[in-house]
Amino acid sequence: MDPRLDDDLVQLPDLLKETQEHAVRLLEGLAERPVAPPPGRREPVALPERGEGARGALEAFARRWEPGFSASAGPRYLGFVTGGSTPAALAGDWLTGALDQNVVGDLDSAAAGLERETVSWLRELLGLPVAYEGAFVSGATMSNVTGLAIAREWIGERRGVSVAEQGLAALGPVRVLSGSPHSSIGKALSVLGLGRSALRRVESLPGREAVDVDRLAEALRELDGEPAIVVANAGTVNTVDYDDLRAIAALRERHPFWLHVDAAFGAFAALSPEHAHLVDGLGEADSICVDLHKWLNVPYDSAVQLTRRRDLQARVFQNSAAYLGAVGDDPDFVHLTPENSRRLRALAAWFTLAAYGREGHAEIVRRDVALAARLGERLAAMPAYRLLAPVRLNVVCFTVAADPSRADEVARAVAASGEAFVTPTVYAGVPALRAAFSNWRTTEADVERVAEALARAAG
Ligand SMILES: *Cc1c(COP(=O)(O)O)cnc(C)c1O
């Protein structure tokens, strides 16, 4: 054994303890460190010929890289839609690394059983029918890729071909309809060979990001019975608008289409009694995408994909090999996801659900929603800013009242203050800013600090 490795083995308990103490110091400083420091430039260092051991690695990391890392796990990082990591989720994530399971199947470990239990807990949490089966993937993008891959195979089934077997050439063109799809849908269509241009944007309701269901019905009618894919959106990133899922699902009585719902963070509306109606009809989707590293507050990278047609999923993703066993009626995860070898991502989610249950996670959602509303009120009262949409759930979308073209500059000024991080966007053609609440740590005092930083940034 390499002497440094041998040494680390002997000192393993101390090394883990020191790393843990280091992590504790980081977490204790999280609320006060610059929220989004400029990444800066570091002189490249050559690959060490002889390493410095784990302690040396920790020191080098803390010195060279850590100061440039964001406080994205903290309470005032409101960019994109970014969750933190609950204490239990972090503990579960540590153990994931310690146990280093490869969740391929049931041959050698109960890990796959834990993943299945976690999927069923998530289904219960979100109020979804038991007809859905699911698997963990790395994020909502991969969840969308997986759901749309199953959709693609379904179109093949309708046309009497199998894309998995015969390839895309056998399938012919496919139309994908959506109102305000997330950018990852275009990426998914590119990856799947359906092509970004397969996506047709259907008009939204006036002043909304929710699709106009009448227009969608028209677009489907024009397809004249050709099977299609509809991507419905449950929580758009700019204004957290929701398509009318029930009305869209009902269109399947007249038109053949696969209904994929991108509910990356919007699915969590189910946890707030006042907002649960937004996801009415989610349980009628053919496939659903839910991110977990956003509002479930587990560490990156984690999402779940859910479908009612696991048979088609296994057709797409099966990885038959003598030593992996037959696919069968109850396929192992290796036959269901893009990856073969897979980290036990489910453990962090299992830990946080076991630790805080439905009540704990509902409280996080309700609090974040209330805090977004509070920031919305604060900004509405400032002459410097103008809200661009009502605060429907956990995102505040606003712009600089006098001159929206200053939105970028304001976002940079807020980041430079170290106090908060919000991301620029463009909404309805207007340069804008978004503040998204999905972290379990955020409090009213944080909202005050964010409001003050924004007030100063507007100058
Ligand atoms: C965040 C998000 C995605 C992409 O998620 P990743 O986890 O970054 O892959 C897709 N759709 C919606 C609606 C999102 O909010």
XYZ file of C-alpha atoms and ligand atoms in Angstrom:
474
model
C 0.000 0.000 0.000
C 1.155 3.524 -0.733
C 2.559 4.865 2.557
C 0.205 7.893 2.603
C -2.758 5.622 1.978
C -1.576 3.219 4.656
C -1.134 6.120 7.054
C -4.639 7.431 6.316
C -6.085 3.995 6.956
C -4.531 3.954 10.412
C -5.742 7.491 11.099
C -9.166 7.140 9.531
C -11.202 7.921 12.672
C -9.194 11.088 13.338
C -9.342 12.170 9.704
C -13.103 11.831 9.575
C -13.413 13.662 12.873
C -11.268 16.545 11.616
C -13.230 16.699 8.381
C -16.446 16.707 10.360
C -15.162 19.529 12.590
C -14.168 21.431 9.483
C -17.648 20.928 7.997
C -19.243 22.116 11.235
C -17.181 25.320 11.163
C -18.219 25.854 7.539
C -21.884 25.341 8.328
C -21.707 27.620 11.370
C -20.252 30.348 9.163
C -22.686 29.732 6.344
C -25.105 32.531 7.161
C -22.313 35.105 7.308
C -19.916 34.145 4.537
C -20.224 36.046 1.226
C -23.226 34.462 -0.446
C -21.761 34.431 -3.961
C -18.084 35.460 -3.976
C -16.445 36.184 -7.306
C -14.820 32.855 -8.291
C -11.415 34.514 -8.813
C -8.450 32.954 -10.558
C -6.096 30.418 -9.089
C -2.666 29.494 -10.344
C -2.873 25.956 -11.677
C -1.048 23.370 -9.612
C 0.469 20.273 -11.205
C -0.822 16.829 -10.289
C 1.039 15.798 -7.122
C 3.493 13.002 -7.823
C 3.485 12.052 -4.164
C 0.282 13.062 -2.438
C 0.024 14.810 0.903
C -2.435 12.442 2.514
C -6.034 13.297 3.401
C -5.040 15.918 5.979
C -2.845 17.669 3.424
C -5.662 17.517 0.873
C -8.069 19.105 3.351
C -5.603 21.897 4.105
C -4.939 22.544 0.418
C -8.647 22.638 -0.359
C -9.400 24.978 2.547
C -6.600 27.304 1.484
C -6.946 27.355 -2.302
C -10.560 26.621 -3.183
C -12.953 26.912 -0.288
C -12.845 30.731 0.008
C -14.205 30.993 -3.540
C -17.150 28.691 -2.896
C -20.653 30.116 -2.614
C -22.952 29.885 0.366
C -25.520 28.160 -1.834
C -26.384 25.912 1.112
C -27.232 28.997 3.153
C -30.330 31.093 3.755
C -29.887 34.058 1.382
C -28.820 32.310 -1.808
C -31.969 32.946 -3.821
C -30.597 32.289 -7.303
C -32.083 29.711 -9.698
C -34.139 27.361 -7.504
C -31.627 26.172 -4.962
C -32.282 24.059 -1.921
C -29.884 23.490 0.927
C -29.331 20.301 2.803
C -31.238 19.471 5.982
C -29.132 18.059 8.838
C -30.542 14.583 8.288
C -30.059 14.779 4.510
C -26.427 15.715 5.021
C -25.938 12.835 7.453
C -27.514 10.481 4.925
C -25.272 11.830 2.192
C -22.159 11.227 4.286
C -23.215 7.650 4.872
C -23.866 7.249 1.145
C -20.188 7.899 0.586
C -19.134 5.747 3.523
C -21.194 2.745 2.405
C -20.495 3.291 -1.296
C -23.308 1.084 -2.562
C -23.864 0.522 -6.253
C -27.655 0.420 -6.612
C -27.916 -1.769 -9.670
C -30.216 -4.492 -8.362
C -31.107 -6.784 -5.480
C -28.370 -9.355 -5.854
C -26.039 -8.219 -3.105
C -27.629 -5.501 -1.004
C -30.845 -4.079 0.437
C -29.929 -0.695 -1.039
C -32.363 -1.067 -3.967
C -35.112 -1.817 -1.450
C -34.305 1.413 0.357
C -34.510 3.300 -2.932
C -37.925 1.746 -3.661
C -39.151 2.658 -0.174
C -37.957 6.236 -0.683
C -39.782 6.471 -4.021
C -42.968 5.260 -2.348
C -42.553 7.822 0.462
C -42.123 10.574 -2.125
C -45.241 9.373 -3.907
C -47.159 9.606 -0.620
C -45.644 12.990 0.203
C -46.816 14.398 -3.127
C -50.179 12.633 -3.007
C -49.586 10.557 -6.149
C -51.343 7.292 -6.992
C -49.550 4.005 -6.303
C -49.641 3.282 -10.035
C -46.401 5.276 -10.380
C -43.062 3.571 -10.186
C -39.939 5.622 -9.981
C -36.188 5.797 -9.803
C -33.573 8.269 -8.674
C -31.613 10.218 -11.267
C -29.166 13.097 -10.990
C -31.543 16.015 -11.494
C -34.681 17.278 -13.164
C -32.914 17.401 -16.512
C -32.182 13.674 -16.411
C -35.673 13.091 -15.066
C -37.056 14.929 -18.105
C -34.741 12.980 -20.417
C -35.945 9.709 -18.891
C -39.639 10.641 -19.000
C -39.369 11.810 -22.599
C -37.436 8.670 -23.581
C -40.399 6.633 -22.310
C -42.725 8.978 -24.215
C -40.709 8.381 -27.368
C -41.070 4.621 -26.945
C -44.808 5.101 -26.409
C -45.097 6.955 -29.706
C -43.292 3.988 -31.270
C -45.789 1.613 -29.697
C -48.638 3.610 -31.267
C -46.918 3.493 -34.629
C -46.022 -0.176 -34.374
C -42.263 0.255 -34.034
C -39.755 0.184 -31.197
C -37.283 3.037 -31.143
C -35.211 1.071 -28.630
C -34.783 -1.701 -31.195
C -35.043 -0.007 -34.561
C -33.773 3.457 -33.870
C -35.238 6.847 -34.565
C -35.324 6.441 -38.318
C -38.143 3.928 -37.875
C -40.161 6.378 -35.825
C -40.493 9.392 -38.068
C -41.024 12.909 -36.805
C -42.631 13.578 -33.448
C -44.395 16.724 -32.327
C -43.832 17.967 -28.778
C -46.207 20.636 -27.488
C -45.665 22.843 -24.442
C -46.557 26.296 -23.140
C -43.572 27.559 -21.154
C -41.135 24.643 -21.089
C -37.955 24.727 -19.021
C -34.766 24.985 -21.088
C -33.900 21.396 -20.157
C -36.756 20.140 -22.343
C -34.925 21.362 -25.453
C -31.767 19.676 -24.188
C -33.661 16.444 -23.566
C -35.110 16.498 -27.084
C -31.636 17.052 -28.480
C -30.185 14.150 -26.477
C -33.057 11.868 -27.484
C -32.648 12.584 -31.165
C -36.142 14.035 -31.443
C -34.514 17.395 -32.037
C -35.049 20.758 -30.436
C -37.206 21.816 -33.371
C -39.735 19.089 -32.512
C -40.883 21.445 -29.747
C -43.786 23.732 -30.608
C -44.565 26.451 -28.103
C -48.280 26.792 -27.553
C -49.522 30.228 -26.551
C -50.012 30.997 -22.888
C -53.026 32.607 -21.278
C -52.859 36.426 -21.409
C -50.290 37.733 -18.912
C -49.492 34.220 -17.754
C -46.970 31.432 -18.274
C -49.733 28.808 -18.059
C -50.625 27.288 -21.390
C -53.888 28.256 -23.082
C -55.607 24.866 -23.070
C -57.879 25.838 -25.978
C -54.831 26.604 -28.089
C -53.290 23.317 -27.019
C -56.468 21.489 -28.077
C -56.263 23.248 -31.444
C -52.633 22.233 -31.921
C -53.551 18.643 -31.104
C -56.516 18.716 -33.496
C -54.187 19.825 -36.284
C -52.138 16.674 -35.752
C -55.129 14.735 -36.982
C -54.764 11.700 -34.747
C -50.954 11.484 -34.899
C -49.681 10.600 -31.426
C -47.781 13.461 -29.795
C -46.029 14.419 -26.563
C -47.346 17.199 -24.345
C -44.989 18.642 -21.754
C -47.089 20.339 -19.104
C -45.439 22.653 -16.630
C -46.184 22.623 -12.935
C -44.166 25.545 -11.647
C -42.356 27.709 -14.211
C -39.058 29.158 -13.056
C -39.873 32.837 -13.596
C -43.338 33.191 -12.115
C -44.169 29.694 -10.801
C -47.191 29.417 -13.021
C -49.035 26.129 -13.432
C -50.726 24.625 -16.449
C -54.252 23.366 -15.820
C -53.191 19.736 -15.527
C -56.688 18.306 -15.224
C -57.934 20.106 -18.307
C -54.858 19.008 -20.266
C -55.205 15.394 -19.144
C -58.853 15.447 -20.228
C -57.780 16.233 -23.804
C -56.482 12.664 -24.042
C -60.094 11.553 -24.478
C -60.027 13.159 -27.926
C -56.349 13.170 -28.891
C -53.593 10.619 -28.424
C -50.665 12.076 -26.524
C -48.206 11.231 -23.777
C -48.518 13.673 -20.896
C -45.187 14.458 -19.269
C -45.313 16.926 -16.377
C -42.226 18.896 -15.403
C -42.964 19.522 -11.732
C -39.304 19.934 -10.772
C -40.016 22.118 -7.756
C -43.698 22.922 -8.316
C -44.771 19.457 -7.151
C -44.080 20.600 -3.591
C -47.135 22.885 -3.729
C -48.941 19.700 -2.680
C -47.516 20.273 0.820
C -49.258 23.608 1.322
C -53.018 23.317 1.828
C -53.586 26.736 0.243
C -51.581 25.826 -2.850
C -52.238 22.114 -3.306
C -54.931 22.911 -5.895
C -52.149 24.044 -8.233
C -51.085 20.433 -8.727
C -54.602 19.057 -9.156
C -54.402 16.455 -11.876
C -50.673 15.776 -11.464
C -51.601 12.151 -10.771
C -52.987 11.802 -14.280
C -49.637 12.333 -15.972
C -47.921 9.490 -17.818
C -44.548 10.621 -16.516
C -43.509 13.169 -13.901
C -40.248 14.940 -13.120
C -39.514 16.018 -9.524
C -36.250 17.524 -8.369
C -35.130 16.733 -4.843
C -32.026 18.908 -4.550
C -34.349 21.893 -4.784
C -37.270 21.886 -2.370
C -36.667 18.602 -0.567
C -33.350 20.100 0.565
C -31.098 17.140 -0.087
C -27.557 17.700 -1.409
C -26.824 17.640 -5.131
C -27.410 15.698 -7.225
C -30.820 14.195 -6.755
C -34.167 13.935 -8.509
C -36.816 11.322 -9.070
C -38.579 10.295 -12.246
C -41.991 8.679 -12.079
C -43.988 6.815 -14.684
C -46.987 4.554 -15.114
C -45.353 2.621 -17.955
C -42.334 0.903 -16.500
C -42.592 -1.736 -19.235
C -41.739 0.888 -21.850
C -39.049 2.320 -19.590
C -37.367 -1.083 -19.321
C -37.518 -1.435 -23.095
C -35.539 1.793 -23.431
C -33.031 1.369 -20.618
C -32.573 -2.392 -20.295
C -29.000 -3.468 -19.952
C -29.125 -7.184 -20.450
C -26.026 -9.114 -19.566
C -25.725 -12.647 -18.297
C -24.336 -11.582 -14.924
C -27.116 -9.001 -14.385
C -29.974 -11.448 -14.789
C -33.159 -11.259 -16.869
C -35.143 -8.026 -17.061
C -38.394 -9.687 -15.943
C -41.593 -8.058 -14.696
C -39.935 -6.261 -11.839
C -36.810 -4.847 -13.464
C -33.789 -3.877 -11.419
C -32.753 -0.221 -11.486
C -29.967 -1.020 -13.939
C -32.719 -1.618 -16.513
C -34.597 1.598 -15.745
C -32.214 4.526 -15.731
C -29.645 6.055 -18.055
C -26.850 5.073 -15.653
C -25.774 1.537 -14.938
C -23.658 1.981 -11.828
C -25.571 4.309 -9.527
C -24.853 6.052 -6.258
C -27.426 5.472 -3.483
C -28.875 8.967 -3.938
C -32.030 7.835 -2.195
C -30.326 7.648 1.209
C -30.190 11.413 1.785
C -33.858 11.712 0.810
C -34.747 8.740 3.005
C -32.951 10.333 5.958
C -34.682 13.688 5.656
C -38.111 12.073 5.207
C -37.481 9.746 8.147
C -36.240 12.643 10.268
C -38.867 15.305 9.556
C -41.716 13.477 7.858
C -44.525 15.130 6.006
C -44.994 17.770 8.716
C -41.386 18.881 8.730
C -41.186 19.185 4.982
C -44.572 20.879 4.746
C -43.324 23.462 7.231
C -40.304 24.220 5.035
C -42.561 24.690 2.006
C -45.090 26.860 3.867
C -42.345 29.010 5.381
C -40.572 29.535 2.049
C -43.879 30.476 0.446
C -44.600 32.973 3.235
C -41.089 34.437 2.938
C -41.447 34.897 -0.818
C -44.740 36.690 -0.222
C -43.031 38.867 2.386
C -40.212 39.868 0.019
C -42.856 40.551 -2.631
C -44.601 42.959 -0.231
C -41.332 44.667 0.664
C -40.417 45.182 -3.004
C -43.909 46.331 -3.961
C -43.540 49.062 -1.342
C -40.192 50.248 -2.796
C -40.487 52.796 -5.588
C -37.217 51.421 -7.040
C -38.771 48.083 -7.970
C -41.798 46.765 -9.768
C -43.188 43.223 -9.473
C -43.676 41.589 -12.859
C -46.079 38.915 -11.654
C -47.983 38.064 -8.510
C -45.937 35.955 -6.102
C -47.764 32.692 -6.725
C -45.573 30.440 -4.633
C -41.870 30.717 -3.816
C -40.397 32.987 -6.497
C -40.474 36.781 -6.660
C -40.078 38.088 -10.229
C -39.396 41.818 -10.399
C -37.509 44.512 -12.211
C -35.972 47.943 -11.758
C -38.955 50.276 -12.078
C -37.193 53.206 -13.727
C -35.020 51.169 -16.075
C -35.386 47.387 -16.433
C -32.147 47.238 -18.408
C -30.376 47.746 -15.048
C -31.534 44.316 -13.822
C -28.167 42.665 -14.549
C -26.233 45.436 -12.855
C -28.448 45.176 -9.774
C -27.962 41.390 -9.610
C -24.185 41.949 -9.709
C -24.334 44.661 -7.056
C -26.323 42.398 -4.735
C -23.807 39.582 -5.225
C -20.893 41.986 -4.629
C -22.452 43.050 -1.331
C -22.033 39.461 -0.125
C -25.474 39.680 1.426
C -27.549 37.726 -1.054
C -27.686 36.177 -4.488
C -30.528 36.661 -6.957
C -30.431 35.757 -10.647
C -31.217 37.916 -13.654
C -33.794 36.680 -16.140
C -36.005 37.962 -18.923
C -39.732 37.777 -18.377
C -42.190 38.664 -21.144
C -39.367 40.435 -22.952
C -38.438 42.529 -19.894
C -35.016 42.156 -18.219
C -35.819 41.116 -14.686
C -34.620 39.551 -11.447
C -35.749 36.465 -9.599
C -35.521 35.631 -5.929
C -36.404 31.973 -5.327
C -37.028 30.605 -1.832
C -36.389 26.908 -1.345
C -33.893 26.664 1.494
C -34.894 25.239 4.885
C -32.686 27.746 6.749
C -34.233 30.984 5.511
C -35.999 33.180 8.076
C -37.819 36.522 8.155
C -34.623 38.192 9.320
C -32.963 36.931 6.117
C -35.757 38.426 4.030
C -35.114 41.782 5.719
C -31.429 41.554 4.877
C -32.215 40.663 1.264
C -34.697 43.547 1.004
C -32.109 45.953 2.400
C -29.414 44.695 0.041
C -31.793 45.148 -2.879
C -32.740 48.639 -1.722
C -29.053 49.612 -1.608
C -28.292 47.965 -4.968
C -30.969 50.013 -6.707
C -29.082 53.091 -5.531
C -34.462 23.195 -12.150
C -35.430 22.764 -13.169
C -35.098 21.844 -14.166
C -33.691 21.291 -14.335
O -33.234 20.776 -13.160
P -31.745 20.260 -12.884
O -31.878 19.705 -11.531
O -30.886 21.483 -12.956
O -31.391 19.263 -13.904
C -36.098 21.446 -15.025
N -37.332 21.948 -14.936
C -37.681 22.863 -14.018
C -39.080 23.402 -13.983
C -36.740 23.301 -13.094
O -37.086 24.206 -12.156
